[in-house]
XYZ file of C-alpha atoms in Angstrom:
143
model
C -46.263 32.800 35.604
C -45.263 32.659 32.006
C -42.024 31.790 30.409
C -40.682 34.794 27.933
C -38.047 34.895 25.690
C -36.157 37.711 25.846
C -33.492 38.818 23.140
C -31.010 37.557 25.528
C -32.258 34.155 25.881
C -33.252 33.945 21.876
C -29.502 35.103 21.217
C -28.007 32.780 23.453
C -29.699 29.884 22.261
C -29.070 30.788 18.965
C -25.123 31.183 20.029
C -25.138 27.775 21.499
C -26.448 26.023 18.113
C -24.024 27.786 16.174
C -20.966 26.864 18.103
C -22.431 23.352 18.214
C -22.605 22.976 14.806
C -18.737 22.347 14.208
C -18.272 20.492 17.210
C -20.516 17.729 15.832
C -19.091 18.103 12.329
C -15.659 17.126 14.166
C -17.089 14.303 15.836
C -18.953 13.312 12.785
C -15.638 13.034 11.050
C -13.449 12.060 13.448
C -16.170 8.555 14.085
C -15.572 8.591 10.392
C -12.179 8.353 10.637
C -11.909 5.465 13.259
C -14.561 3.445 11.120
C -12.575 3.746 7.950
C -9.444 3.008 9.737
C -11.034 -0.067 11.329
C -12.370 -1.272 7.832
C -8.871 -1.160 6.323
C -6.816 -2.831 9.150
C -9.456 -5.897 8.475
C -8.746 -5.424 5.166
C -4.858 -5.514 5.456
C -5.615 -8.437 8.044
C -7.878 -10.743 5.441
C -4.998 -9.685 2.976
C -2.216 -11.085 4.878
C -4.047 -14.264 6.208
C -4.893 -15.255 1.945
C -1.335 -14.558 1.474
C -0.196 -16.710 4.563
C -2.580 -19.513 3.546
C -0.984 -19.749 0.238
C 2.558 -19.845 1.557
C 1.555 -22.562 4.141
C 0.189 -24.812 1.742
C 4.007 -24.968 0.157
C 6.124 -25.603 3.230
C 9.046 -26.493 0.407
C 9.051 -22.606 -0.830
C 11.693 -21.187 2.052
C 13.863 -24.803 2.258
C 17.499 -23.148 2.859
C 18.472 -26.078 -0.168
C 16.134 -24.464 -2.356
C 16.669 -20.457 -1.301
C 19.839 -20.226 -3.247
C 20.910 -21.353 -6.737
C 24.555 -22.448 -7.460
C 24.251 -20.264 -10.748
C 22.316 -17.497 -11.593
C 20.952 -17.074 -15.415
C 20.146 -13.493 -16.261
C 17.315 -12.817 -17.578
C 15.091 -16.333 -15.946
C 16.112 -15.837 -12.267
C 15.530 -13.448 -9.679
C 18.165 -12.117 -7.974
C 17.598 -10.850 -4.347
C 21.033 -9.021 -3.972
C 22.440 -8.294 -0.294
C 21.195 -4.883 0.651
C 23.515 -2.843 3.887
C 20.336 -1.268 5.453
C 16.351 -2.418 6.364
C 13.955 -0.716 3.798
C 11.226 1.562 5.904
C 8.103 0.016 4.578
C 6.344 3.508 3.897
C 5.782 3.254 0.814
C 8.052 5.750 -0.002
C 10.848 4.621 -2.724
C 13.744 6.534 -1.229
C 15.246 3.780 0.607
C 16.317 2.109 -2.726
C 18.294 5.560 -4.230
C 21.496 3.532 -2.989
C 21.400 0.679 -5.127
C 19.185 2.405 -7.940
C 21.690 0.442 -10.790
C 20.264 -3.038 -9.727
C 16.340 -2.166 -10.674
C 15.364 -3.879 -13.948
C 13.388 -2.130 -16.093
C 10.612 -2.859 -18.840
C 8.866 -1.122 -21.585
C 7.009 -1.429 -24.181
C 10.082 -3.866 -25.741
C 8.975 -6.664 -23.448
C 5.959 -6.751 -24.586
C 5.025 -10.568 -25.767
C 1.344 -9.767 -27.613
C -1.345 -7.211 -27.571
C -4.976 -7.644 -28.260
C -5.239 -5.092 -29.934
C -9.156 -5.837 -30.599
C -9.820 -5.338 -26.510
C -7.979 -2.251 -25.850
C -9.057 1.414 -26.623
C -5.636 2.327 -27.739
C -3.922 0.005 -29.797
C -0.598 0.769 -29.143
C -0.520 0.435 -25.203
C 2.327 2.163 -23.402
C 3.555 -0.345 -20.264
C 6.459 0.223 -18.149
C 7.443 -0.733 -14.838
C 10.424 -1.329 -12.596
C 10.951 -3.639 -9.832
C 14.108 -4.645 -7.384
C 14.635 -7.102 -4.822
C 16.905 -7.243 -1.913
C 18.083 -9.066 1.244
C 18.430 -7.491 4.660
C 19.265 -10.193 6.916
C 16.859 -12.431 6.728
C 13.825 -10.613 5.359
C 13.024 -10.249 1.185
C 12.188 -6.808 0.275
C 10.620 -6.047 -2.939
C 9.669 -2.916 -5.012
C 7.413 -2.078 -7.599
């Protein structure tokens, strides 16, 4: 007795591949996903155990008789002004609307010295802001 392939059985089998095609697409990416996720939370863990090794090796850095000067000089001390609310670490700079008047900016006015034979464009544009604030206990810092 012999096996035949009928236009049924070619048409179903040929149904079947197609709708497994995506399926394994999705599970191709979806594995993809999980991996990539895995490779960045080591990441973020190596990140934050460096960081933590630094700060260990100064135990003196958070002494409450060095967390607070008696006077502040403008321009050589950073300020870490009392903030109402806890900043949602999302990366998201909405949190810091509120007290917008207390980020210090630079420009290109800060600028100490160029080298002006390493760079493409010799007249560099650089600006950034940055603010720090207290919530409690925890430092908060943007870029």
């Amino acid at each position: 007795m012999r096996f035949r392939f009928s236009i049924r059985l070619q048409l179903l089998v040929l149904s079947l591949f197609l709708f497994a095609i995506p399926y394994l697409g999705y599970k191709y990416v979806w594995e993809l996903e999980q991996y990539l996720r895995i490779g960045q939370e080591q990441t973020m863990i190596g990140t934050a155990r460096a960081v933590a090794t630094a700060l260990h090796e100064r135990p003196a850095l958070f002494d409450s008789q060095s967390a607070y000067l008696k006077n502040v000089r403008p321009g050589t001390d950073l300020y870490a002004p009392p903030i109402q609310y806890p900043i949602q670490l999302d990366g998201e700079l909405n949190d810091w609307q509120r007290i917008d008047h207390l980020v210090a900016s630079y420009g290109s006015d800060e600028v100490v010295e160029t080298y002006t034979k390493t760079l493409a464009n010799p007249n560099p544009t650089l600006r950034f802001k940055h603010m720090v604030g207290r919530y409690g206990q925890f430092l908060y810092a943007m870029f």
